[in-house]
Coordinates of C-alpha atoms and ligand atoms in Angstrom, one line a residue:
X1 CA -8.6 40.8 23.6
X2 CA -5.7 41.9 21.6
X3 CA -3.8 38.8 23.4
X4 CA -6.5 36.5 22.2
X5 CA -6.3 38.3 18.4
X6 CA -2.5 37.8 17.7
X7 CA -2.6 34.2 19.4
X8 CA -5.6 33.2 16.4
X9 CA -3.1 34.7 14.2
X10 CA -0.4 32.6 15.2
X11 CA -3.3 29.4 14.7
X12 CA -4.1 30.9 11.2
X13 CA -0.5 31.1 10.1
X14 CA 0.4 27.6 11.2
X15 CA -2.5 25.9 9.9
X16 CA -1.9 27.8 6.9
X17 CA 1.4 25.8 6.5
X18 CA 1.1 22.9 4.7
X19 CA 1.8 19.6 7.2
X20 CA 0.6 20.9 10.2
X21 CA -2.8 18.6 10.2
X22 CA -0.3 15.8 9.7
X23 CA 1.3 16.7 12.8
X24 CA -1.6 16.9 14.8
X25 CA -3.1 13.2 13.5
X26 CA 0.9 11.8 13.4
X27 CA 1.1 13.1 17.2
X28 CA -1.9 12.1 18.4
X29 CA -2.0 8.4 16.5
X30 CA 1.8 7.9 18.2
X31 CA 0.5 9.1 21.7
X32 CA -2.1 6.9 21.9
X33 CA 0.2 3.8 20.3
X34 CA 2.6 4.4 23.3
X35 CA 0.4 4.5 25.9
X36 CA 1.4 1.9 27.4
X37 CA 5.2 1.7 26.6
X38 CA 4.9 5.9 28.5
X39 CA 3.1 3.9 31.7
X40 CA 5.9 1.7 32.2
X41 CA 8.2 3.3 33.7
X42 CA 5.9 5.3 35.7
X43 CA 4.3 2.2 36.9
X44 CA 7.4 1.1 37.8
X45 CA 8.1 4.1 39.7
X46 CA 5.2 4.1 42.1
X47 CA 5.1 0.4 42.6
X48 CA 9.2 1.2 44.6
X49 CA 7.9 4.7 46.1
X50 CA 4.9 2.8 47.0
X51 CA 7.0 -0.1 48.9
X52 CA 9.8 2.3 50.4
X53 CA 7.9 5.9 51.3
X54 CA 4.2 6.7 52.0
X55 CA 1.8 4.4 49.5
X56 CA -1.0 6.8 49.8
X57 CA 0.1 9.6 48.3
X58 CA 2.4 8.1 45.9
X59 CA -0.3 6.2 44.7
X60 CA -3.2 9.4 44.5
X61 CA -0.5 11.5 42.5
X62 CA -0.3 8.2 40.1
X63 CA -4.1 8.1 39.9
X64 CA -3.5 11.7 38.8
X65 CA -0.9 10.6 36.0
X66 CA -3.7 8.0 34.7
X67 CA -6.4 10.3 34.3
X68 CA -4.3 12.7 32.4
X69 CA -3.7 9.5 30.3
X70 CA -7.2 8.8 29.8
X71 CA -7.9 12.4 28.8
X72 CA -4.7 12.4 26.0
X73 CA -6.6 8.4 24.8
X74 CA -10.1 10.4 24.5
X75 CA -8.6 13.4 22.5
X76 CA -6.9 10.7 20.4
X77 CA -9.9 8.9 19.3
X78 CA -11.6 11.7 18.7
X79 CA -8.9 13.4 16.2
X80 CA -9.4 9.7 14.5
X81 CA -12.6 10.4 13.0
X82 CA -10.9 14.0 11.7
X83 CA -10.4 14.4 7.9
X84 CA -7.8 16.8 9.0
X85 CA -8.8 19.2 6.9
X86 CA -11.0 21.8 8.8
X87 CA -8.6 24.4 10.6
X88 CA -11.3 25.0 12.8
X89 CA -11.6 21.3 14.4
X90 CA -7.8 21.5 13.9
X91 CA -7.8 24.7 16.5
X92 CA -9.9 23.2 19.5
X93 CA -8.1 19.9 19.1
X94 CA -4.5 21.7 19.1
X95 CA -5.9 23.8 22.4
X96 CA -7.0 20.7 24.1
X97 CA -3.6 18.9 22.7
X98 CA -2.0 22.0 25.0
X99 CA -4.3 21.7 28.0
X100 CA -3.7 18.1 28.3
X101 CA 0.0 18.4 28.0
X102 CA -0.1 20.6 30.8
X103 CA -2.1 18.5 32.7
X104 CA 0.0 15.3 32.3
X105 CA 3.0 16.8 32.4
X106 CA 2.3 18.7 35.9
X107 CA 0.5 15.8 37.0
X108 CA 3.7 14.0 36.2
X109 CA 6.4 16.5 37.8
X110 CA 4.0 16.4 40.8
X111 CA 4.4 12.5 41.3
X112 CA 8.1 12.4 40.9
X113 CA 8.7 15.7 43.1
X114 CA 6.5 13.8 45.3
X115 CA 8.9 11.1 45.3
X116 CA 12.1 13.2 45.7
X117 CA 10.5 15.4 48.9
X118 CA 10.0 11.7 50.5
X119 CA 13.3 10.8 50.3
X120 CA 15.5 12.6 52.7
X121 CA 19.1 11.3 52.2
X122 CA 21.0 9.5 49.5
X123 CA 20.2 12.0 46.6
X124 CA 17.3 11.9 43.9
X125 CA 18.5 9.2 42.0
X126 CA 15.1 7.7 41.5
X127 CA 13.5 10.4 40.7
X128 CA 15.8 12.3 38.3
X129 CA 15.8 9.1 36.6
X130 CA 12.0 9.0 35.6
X131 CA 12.4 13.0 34.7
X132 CA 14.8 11.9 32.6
X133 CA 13.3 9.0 31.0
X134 CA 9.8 11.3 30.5
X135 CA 12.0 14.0 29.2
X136 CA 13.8 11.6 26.4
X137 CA 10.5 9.9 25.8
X138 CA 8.8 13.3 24.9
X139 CA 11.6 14.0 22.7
X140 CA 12.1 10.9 21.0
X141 CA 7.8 11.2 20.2
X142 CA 6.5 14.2 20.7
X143 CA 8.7 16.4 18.2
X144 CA 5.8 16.4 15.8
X145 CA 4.8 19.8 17.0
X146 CA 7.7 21.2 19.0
X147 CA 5.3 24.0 20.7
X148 CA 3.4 21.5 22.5
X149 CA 7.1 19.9 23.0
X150 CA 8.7 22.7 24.5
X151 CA 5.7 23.3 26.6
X152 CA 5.9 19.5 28.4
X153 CA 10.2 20.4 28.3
X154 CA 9.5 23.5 30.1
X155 CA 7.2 21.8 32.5
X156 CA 9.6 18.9 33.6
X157 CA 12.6 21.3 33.6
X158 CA 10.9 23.3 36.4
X159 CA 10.5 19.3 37.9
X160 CA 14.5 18.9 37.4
X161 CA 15.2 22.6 39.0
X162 CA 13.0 21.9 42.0
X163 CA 14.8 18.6 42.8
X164 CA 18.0 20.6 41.9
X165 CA 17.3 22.8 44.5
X166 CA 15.5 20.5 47.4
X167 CA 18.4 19.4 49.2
X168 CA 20.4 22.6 48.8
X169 CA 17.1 24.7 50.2
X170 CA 17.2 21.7 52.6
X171 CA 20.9 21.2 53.7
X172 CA 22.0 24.7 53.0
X173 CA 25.4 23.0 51.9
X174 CA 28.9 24.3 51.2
X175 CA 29.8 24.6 47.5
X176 CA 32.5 21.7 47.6
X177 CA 29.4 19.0 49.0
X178 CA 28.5 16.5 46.4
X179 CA 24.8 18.0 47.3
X180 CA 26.3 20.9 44.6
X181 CA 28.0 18.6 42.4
X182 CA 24.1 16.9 41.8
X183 CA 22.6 20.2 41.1
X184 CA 25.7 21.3 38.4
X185 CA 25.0 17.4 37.0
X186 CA 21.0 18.0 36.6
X187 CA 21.7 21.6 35.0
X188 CA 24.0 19.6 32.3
X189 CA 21.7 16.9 31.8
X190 CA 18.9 20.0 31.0
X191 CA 21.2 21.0 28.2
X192 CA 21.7 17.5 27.0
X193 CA 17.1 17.0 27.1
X194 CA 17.0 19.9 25.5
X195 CA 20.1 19.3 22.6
X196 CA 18.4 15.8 21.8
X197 CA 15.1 17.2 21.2
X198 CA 16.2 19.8 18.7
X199 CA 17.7 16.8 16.8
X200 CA 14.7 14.9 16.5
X201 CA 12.2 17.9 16.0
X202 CA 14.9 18.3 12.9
X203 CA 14.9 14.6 11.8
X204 CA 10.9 14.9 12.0
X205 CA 11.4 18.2 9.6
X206 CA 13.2 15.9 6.9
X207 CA 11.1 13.3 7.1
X208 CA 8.1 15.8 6.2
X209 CA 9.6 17.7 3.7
X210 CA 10.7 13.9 2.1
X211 CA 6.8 12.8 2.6
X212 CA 5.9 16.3 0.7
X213 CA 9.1 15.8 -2.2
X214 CA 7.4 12.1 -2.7
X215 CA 3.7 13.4 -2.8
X216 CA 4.4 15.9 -5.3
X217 CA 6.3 13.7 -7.3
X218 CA 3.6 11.1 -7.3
X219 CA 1.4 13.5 -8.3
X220 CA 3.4 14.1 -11.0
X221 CA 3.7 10.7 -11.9
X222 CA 0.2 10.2 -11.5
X223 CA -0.5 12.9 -14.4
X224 CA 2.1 11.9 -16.8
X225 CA 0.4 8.2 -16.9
X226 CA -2.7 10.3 -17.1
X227 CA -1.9 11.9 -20.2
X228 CA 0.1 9.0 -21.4
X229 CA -2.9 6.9 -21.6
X230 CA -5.2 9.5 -23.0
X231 CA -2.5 10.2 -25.7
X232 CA -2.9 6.5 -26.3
X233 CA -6.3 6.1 -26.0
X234 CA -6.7 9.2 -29.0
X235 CA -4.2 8.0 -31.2
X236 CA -5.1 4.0 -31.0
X237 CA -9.1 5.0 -31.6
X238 CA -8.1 7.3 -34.5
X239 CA -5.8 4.3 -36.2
X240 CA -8.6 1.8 -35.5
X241 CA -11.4 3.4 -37.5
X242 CA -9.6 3.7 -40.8
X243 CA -7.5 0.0 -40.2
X244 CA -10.8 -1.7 -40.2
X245 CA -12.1 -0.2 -43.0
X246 CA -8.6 -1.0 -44.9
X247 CA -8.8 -4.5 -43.7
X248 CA -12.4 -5.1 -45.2
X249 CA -11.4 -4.0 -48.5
X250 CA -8.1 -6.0 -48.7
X251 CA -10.2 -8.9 -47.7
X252 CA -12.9 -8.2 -50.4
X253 CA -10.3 -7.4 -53.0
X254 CA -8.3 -10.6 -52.0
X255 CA -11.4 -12.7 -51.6
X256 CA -12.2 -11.8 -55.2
X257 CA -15.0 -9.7 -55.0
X258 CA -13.8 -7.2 -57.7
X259 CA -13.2 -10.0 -60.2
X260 CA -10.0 -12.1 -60.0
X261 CA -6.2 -10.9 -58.9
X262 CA -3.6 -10.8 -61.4
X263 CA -1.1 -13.7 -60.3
X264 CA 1.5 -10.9 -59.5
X265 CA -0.6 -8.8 -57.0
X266 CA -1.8 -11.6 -55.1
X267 CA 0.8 -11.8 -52.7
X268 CA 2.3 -8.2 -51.4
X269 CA -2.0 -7.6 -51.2
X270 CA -2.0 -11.0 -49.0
X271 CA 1.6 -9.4 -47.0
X272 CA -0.8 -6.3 -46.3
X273 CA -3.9 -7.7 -45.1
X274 CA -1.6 -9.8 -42.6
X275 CA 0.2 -6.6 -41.1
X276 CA -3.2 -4.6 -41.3
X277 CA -4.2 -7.6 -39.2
X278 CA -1.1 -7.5 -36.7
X279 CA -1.3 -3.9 -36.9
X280 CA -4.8 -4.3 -35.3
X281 CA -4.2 -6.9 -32.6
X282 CA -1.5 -4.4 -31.6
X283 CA -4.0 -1.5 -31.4
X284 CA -6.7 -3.6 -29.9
X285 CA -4.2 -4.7 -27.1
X286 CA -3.0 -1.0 -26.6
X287 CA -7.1 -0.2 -26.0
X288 CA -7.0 -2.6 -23.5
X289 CA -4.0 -2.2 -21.5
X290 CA -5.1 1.6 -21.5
X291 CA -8.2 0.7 -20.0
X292 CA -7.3 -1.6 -17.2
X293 CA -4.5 0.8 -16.2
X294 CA -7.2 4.2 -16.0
X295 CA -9.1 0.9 -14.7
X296 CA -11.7 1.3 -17.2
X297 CA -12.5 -2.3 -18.1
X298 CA -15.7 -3.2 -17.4
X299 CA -16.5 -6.7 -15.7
X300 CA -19.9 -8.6 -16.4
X301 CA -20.2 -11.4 -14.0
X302 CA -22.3 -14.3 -14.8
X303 CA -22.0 -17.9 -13.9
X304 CA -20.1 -20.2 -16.9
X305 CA -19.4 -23.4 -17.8
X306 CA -16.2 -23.7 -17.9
X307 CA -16.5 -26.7 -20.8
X308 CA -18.7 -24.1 -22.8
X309 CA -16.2 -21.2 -22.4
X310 CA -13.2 -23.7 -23.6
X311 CA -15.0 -25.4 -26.9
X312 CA -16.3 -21.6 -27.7
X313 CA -12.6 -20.5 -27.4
X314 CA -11.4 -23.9 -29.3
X315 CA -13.7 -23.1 -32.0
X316 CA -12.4 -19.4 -32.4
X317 CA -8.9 -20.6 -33.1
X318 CA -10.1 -23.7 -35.0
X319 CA -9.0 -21.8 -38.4
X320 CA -5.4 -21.1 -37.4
X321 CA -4.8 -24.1 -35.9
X322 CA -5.8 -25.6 -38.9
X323 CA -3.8 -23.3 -40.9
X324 CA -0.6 -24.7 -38.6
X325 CA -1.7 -28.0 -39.5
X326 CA -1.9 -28.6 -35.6
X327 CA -4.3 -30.9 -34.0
X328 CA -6.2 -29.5 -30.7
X329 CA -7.5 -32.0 -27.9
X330 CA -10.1 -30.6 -25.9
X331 CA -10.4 -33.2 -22.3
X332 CA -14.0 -31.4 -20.4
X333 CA -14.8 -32.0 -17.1
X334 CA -17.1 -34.6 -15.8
X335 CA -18.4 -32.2 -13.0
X336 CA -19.7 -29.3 -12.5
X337 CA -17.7 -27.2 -13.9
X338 CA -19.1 -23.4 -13.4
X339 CA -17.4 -20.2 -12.8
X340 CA -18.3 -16.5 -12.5
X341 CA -16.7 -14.7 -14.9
X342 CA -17.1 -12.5 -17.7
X343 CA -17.6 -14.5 -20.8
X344 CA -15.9 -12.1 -23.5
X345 CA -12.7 -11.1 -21.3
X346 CA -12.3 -14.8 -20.6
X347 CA -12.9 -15.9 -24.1
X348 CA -10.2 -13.3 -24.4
X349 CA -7.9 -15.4 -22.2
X350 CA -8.5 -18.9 -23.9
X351 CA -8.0 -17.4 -27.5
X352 CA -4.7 -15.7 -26.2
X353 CA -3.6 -18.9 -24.2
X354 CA -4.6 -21.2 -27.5
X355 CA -2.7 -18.9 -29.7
X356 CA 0.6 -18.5 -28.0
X357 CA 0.1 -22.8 -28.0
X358 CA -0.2 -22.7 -31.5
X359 CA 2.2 -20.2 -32.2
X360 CA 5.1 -21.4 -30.2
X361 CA 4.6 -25.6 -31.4
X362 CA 6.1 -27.0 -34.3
X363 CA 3.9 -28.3 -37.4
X364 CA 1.9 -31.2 -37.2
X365 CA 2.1 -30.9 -33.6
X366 CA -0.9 -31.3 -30.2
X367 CA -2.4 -28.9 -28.3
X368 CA -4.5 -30.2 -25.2
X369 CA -6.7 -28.4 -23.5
X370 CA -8.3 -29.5 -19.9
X371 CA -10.9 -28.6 -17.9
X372 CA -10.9 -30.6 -14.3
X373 CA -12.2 -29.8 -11.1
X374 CA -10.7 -30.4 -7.6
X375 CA -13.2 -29.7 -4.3
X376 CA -13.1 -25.7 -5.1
X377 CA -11.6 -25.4 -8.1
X378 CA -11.6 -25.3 -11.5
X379 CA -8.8 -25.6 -13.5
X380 CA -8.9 -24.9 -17.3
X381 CA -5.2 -26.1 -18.7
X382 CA -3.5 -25.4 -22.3
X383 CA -0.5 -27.8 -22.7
X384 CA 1.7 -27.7 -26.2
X385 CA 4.7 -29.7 -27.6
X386 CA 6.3 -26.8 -28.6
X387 CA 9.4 -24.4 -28.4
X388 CA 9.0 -24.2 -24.6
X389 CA 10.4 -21.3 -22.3
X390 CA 13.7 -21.1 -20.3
X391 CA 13.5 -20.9 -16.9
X392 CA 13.5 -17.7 -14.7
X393 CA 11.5 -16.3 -17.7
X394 CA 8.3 -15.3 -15.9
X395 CA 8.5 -11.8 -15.5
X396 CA 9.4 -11.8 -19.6
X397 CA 6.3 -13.8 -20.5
X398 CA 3.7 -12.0 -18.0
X399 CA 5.8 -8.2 -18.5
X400 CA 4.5 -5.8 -21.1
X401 CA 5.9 -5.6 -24.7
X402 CA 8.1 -8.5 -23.1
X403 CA 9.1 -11.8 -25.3
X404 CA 10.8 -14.3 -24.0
X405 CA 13.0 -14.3 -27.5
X406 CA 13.0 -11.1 -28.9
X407 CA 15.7 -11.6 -31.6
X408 CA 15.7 -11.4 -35.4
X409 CA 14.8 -14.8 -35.9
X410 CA 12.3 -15.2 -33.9
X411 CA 10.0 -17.1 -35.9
X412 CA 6.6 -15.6 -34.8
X413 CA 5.1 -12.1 -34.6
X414 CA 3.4 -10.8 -31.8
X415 CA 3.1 -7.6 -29.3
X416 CA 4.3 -9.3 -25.7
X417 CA 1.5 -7.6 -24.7
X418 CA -0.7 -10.7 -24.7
X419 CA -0.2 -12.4 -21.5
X420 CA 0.3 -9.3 -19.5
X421 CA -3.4 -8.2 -20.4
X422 CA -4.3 -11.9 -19.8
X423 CA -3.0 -12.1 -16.2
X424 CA -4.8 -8.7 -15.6
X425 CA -8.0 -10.2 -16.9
X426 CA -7.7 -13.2 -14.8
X427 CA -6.2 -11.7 -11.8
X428 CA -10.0 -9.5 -12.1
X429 CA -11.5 -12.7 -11.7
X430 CA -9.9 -13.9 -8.5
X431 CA -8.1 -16.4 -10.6
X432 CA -4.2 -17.6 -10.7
X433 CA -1.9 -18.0 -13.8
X434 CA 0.6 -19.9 -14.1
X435 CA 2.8 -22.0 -16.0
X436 CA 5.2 -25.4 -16.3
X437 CA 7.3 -25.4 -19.4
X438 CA 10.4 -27.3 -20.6
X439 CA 12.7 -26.1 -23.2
X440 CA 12.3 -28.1 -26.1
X441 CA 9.6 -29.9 -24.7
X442 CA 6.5 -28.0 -24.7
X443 CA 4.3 -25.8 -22.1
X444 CA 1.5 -26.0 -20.1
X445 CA -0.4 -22.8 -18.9
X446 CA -3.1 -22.9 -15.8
X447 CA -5.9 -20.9 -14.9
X448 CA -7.3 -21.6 -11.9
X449 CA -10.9 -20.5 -10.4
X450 CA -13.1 -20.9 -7.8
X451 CA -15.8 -23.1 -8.6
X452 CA -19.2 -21.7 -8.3
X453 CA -21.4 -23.0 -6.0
X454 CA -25.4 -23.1 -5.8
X455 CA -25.4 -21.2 -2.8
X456 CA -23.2 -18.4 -4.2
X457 CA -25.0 -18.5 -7.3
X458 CA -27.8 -17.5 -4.8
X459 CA -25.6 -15.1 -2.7
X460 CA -24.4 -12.9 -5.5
X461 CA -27.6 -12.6 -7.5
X462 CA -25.6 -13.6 -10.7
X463 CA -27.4 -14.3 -14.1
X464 CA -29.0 -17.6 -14.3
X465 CA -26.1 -20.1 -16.2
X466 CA -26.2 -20.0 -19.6
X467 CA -25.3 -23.3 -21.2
X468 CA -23.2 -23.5 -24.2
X469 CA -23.2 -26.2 -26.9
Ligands
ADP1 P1 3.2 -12.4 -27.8 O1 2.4 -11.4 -28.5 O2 4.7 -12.2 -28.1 O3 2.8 -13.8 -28.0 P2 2.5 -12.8 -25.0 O4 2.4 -11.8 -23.9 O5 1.3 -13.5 -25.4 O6 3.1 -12.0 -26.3 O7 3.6 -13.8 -24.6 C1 4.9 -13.3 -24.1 C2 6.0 -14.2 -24.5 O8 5.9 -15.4 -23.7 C3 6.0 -14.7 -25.9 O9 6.6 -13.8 -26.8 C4 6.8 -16.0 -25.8 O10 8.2 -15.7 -25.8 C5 6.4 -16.5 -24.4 N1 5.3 -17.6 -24.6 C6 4.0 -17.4 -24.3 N2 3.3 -18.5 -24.4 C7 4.2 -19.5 -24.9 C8 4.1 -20.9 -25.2 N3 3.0 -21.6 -25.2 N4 5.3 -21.5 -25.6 C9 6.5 -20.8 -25.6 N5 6.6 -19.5 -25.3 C10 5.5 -18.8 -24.9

């Protein structure tokens, strides 16, 4: 009893450690991977001791060796379904880990001694050689837990002893016959098993203790992004609250509202209520990169018409393009031209797309915007005549806080924030982004969707469509 006691303690300590349920799954997922690639050359070995001694009891001691096999495959898929965290489950699958590694690797040494007894002169070649090749195998995969390694070690040296000793139990030989010389060759290649399995039960170590460095620095990753993104969540919502409210008052005071502006005040009031309004597109794009990376942004899909969503998004930025003096061509689809989406992120989209087009083309200039379908698609398409981008500048354009010209005279304000948020949103939707663009030319930007279908309408139990005019 007090046996049984001190042997639980050993179980409690070493599932105590941290790692150990990662040996047991990493063990048992490699054994049953190799399965077949263990077989081989045991196959191999009873198909020639089969052929050149007695087939019959070569081939019962391989039925042996399979039905260990089958019992280590059961084991396996069982320790599947196991979270790998009770220690209890953990306990009775180590002990049957144990009992099957005795049993195969008996079964095993039984087979090959099997072989060795049958063949009365020219040495053991053969058989030392699948001892060996078993031996190296169970080093090369089995250090995971080097109890149970040890254990099938032990087992197979006993294997390597007997055959050591056969011949001189046999023969009786004189020290200077090469029947010796075998047996001083088999106790060295014991030493050399056993050498080559410390260094892999050591490699396996590093690797954990690398697994467990990464973990924990994940984790700490993890929480720094956490509190990152709370600290920007706080600190955006408490600038938002007072910006608006100094926006609408700059706007009332410059709209005239508290009688009319001295000449001299109109325009630093006019500077102001253009950086309050930068100042908010900057906290409203913060807000929103914060929530798709806690991935907090909510998604409402409903079926659209793509024609709608663009002349809804045309008529947002109808104002500024005006403003630009730039003319905006709007080409619909003939077809159907209906996609699930959510209508306010993707409105988003357009009126980020439109205003980069605006931004970026040079007075007097034409924006055209497409809507076509193919067979599935549909394909909504913002093409300018303006500055255009250099090549290789896609990670700049779709990167956060990234411009693609980011020097003093740049001409145009703006966070670099806009397009990453934009492939997010679309990238939500199934959808590609993409662009064409030639310096000095102009650019063209693509979103494509899946169309939507009748039958999907159907399928996914969206919102009937809501037309747009
Ligand atoms: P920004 O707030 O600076 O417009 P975006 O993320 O919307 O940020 O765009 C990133 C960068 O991609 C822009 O700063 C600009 O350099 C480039 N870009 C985007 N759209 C166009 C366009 N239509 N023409 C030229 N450059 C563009």
């Amino acid at each position: 009893m007090k046996g049984a006691g001190s042997l639980t303690a050993v179980w409690e300590s070493w599932f105590s450690s941290r790692g150990r349920e990662q040996r047991i799954k990493d063990y048992l997922i490699l054994s049953k991977k190799l399965v077949w690639r263990r077989q081989a050359s045991f196959i191999v070995a009873a198909i020639l001791s089969a052929f050149y001694f007695d087939p019959v009891r070569i081939i019962f001691l391989y039925g042996i060796v399979v039905i260990t096999e089958f019992l280590d495959e059961r084991l396996a898929r069982q320790a599947e379904v196991w979270d790998g965290k009770d220690p209890v489950i953990g306990r009775a699958i180590l002990i049957r880990i144990a009992r099957n590694t005795v049993l195969s690797a008996v079964a095993i040494c039984a087979f090959i001694i099997e072989i060795a007894i049958q063949q009365k002169t020219g040495g053991h070649f053969m058989s030392l050689f699948f001892l060996f090749s078993a031996s190296v195998f169970a080093a090369m995969y089995n250090s995971q837990m080097i109890g149970i390694l040890v254990l099938r070690l032990s087992i197979y040296a006993i294997g390597f002893i007997f055959i050591a000793f056969l011949d001189i139990v046999r023969y009786a030989p004189e020290l200077n016959s090469p029947i010796w010389l075998e047996f001083f060759t088999i106790i060295f290649v014991l030493f050399f098993v056993g050498d080559m399995s410390l260094k892999f039960f050591r490699d396996y170590q590093l690797q954990l203790k690398q697994m467990r460095v990464i973990k924990a620095e994940n984790r700490r990753s993890k929480a720094a992004l956490a509190a990152k993104s709370q600290f920007l969540a706080t600190v955006s919502h408490e600038l938002r609250t007072p910006l608006t409210s100094i926006i609408g008052s700059l706007e009332l005071v410059n709209g005239g509202a508290f009688g009319e502006l001295p000449e001299k005040s109109r325009p630093p009031l006019e500077i102001a209520a253009r950086n309050s309004r930068r100042l908010a597109t900057l906290i409203e794009d913060l807000l929103d990169m914060q929530k798709i990376e806690a991935g907090e942004m909510v998604f409402q899909f409903n079926p659209i018409d793509a024609n709608a969503l663009v002349r809804e998004a045309i008529d947002a930025t109808a104002g500024y393009a005006s403003k630009l003096d730039i003319h905006v061509i709007v080409v619909p689809c003939r077809d159907d031209s209906r996609i699930a989406g959510d209508r306010n992120r993707l409105i988003q989209v357009l009126n980020n797309l439109l205003s980069n087009a605006l931004k970026f083309s040079e007075k007097g200039g034409t924006v055209t915007v497409r809507v076509e379908r193919t067979d599935e698609t549909v394909r909504i398409s913002i093409e300018d005549e303006g500055l255009g981008i250099p090549k290789d500048a896609e990670e700049r354009v779709f990167g956060k806080f990234s411009q693609v010209d980011s020097s003093d005279v740049r001409r145009v304000g703006g966070t670099g924030l806009g397009l990453n948020i934009t492939k997010q949103i679309v990238e939500r939707h199934n959808a590609t982004i993409s662009y064409e663009s030639e310096l000095g030319v102009g650019s063209t930007f693509y979103v494509v969707f899946d169309a939507l279908t009748d039958a999907a309408v159907e399928e996914d139990d969206l919102d009937p469509l809501v037309e747009f005019d």
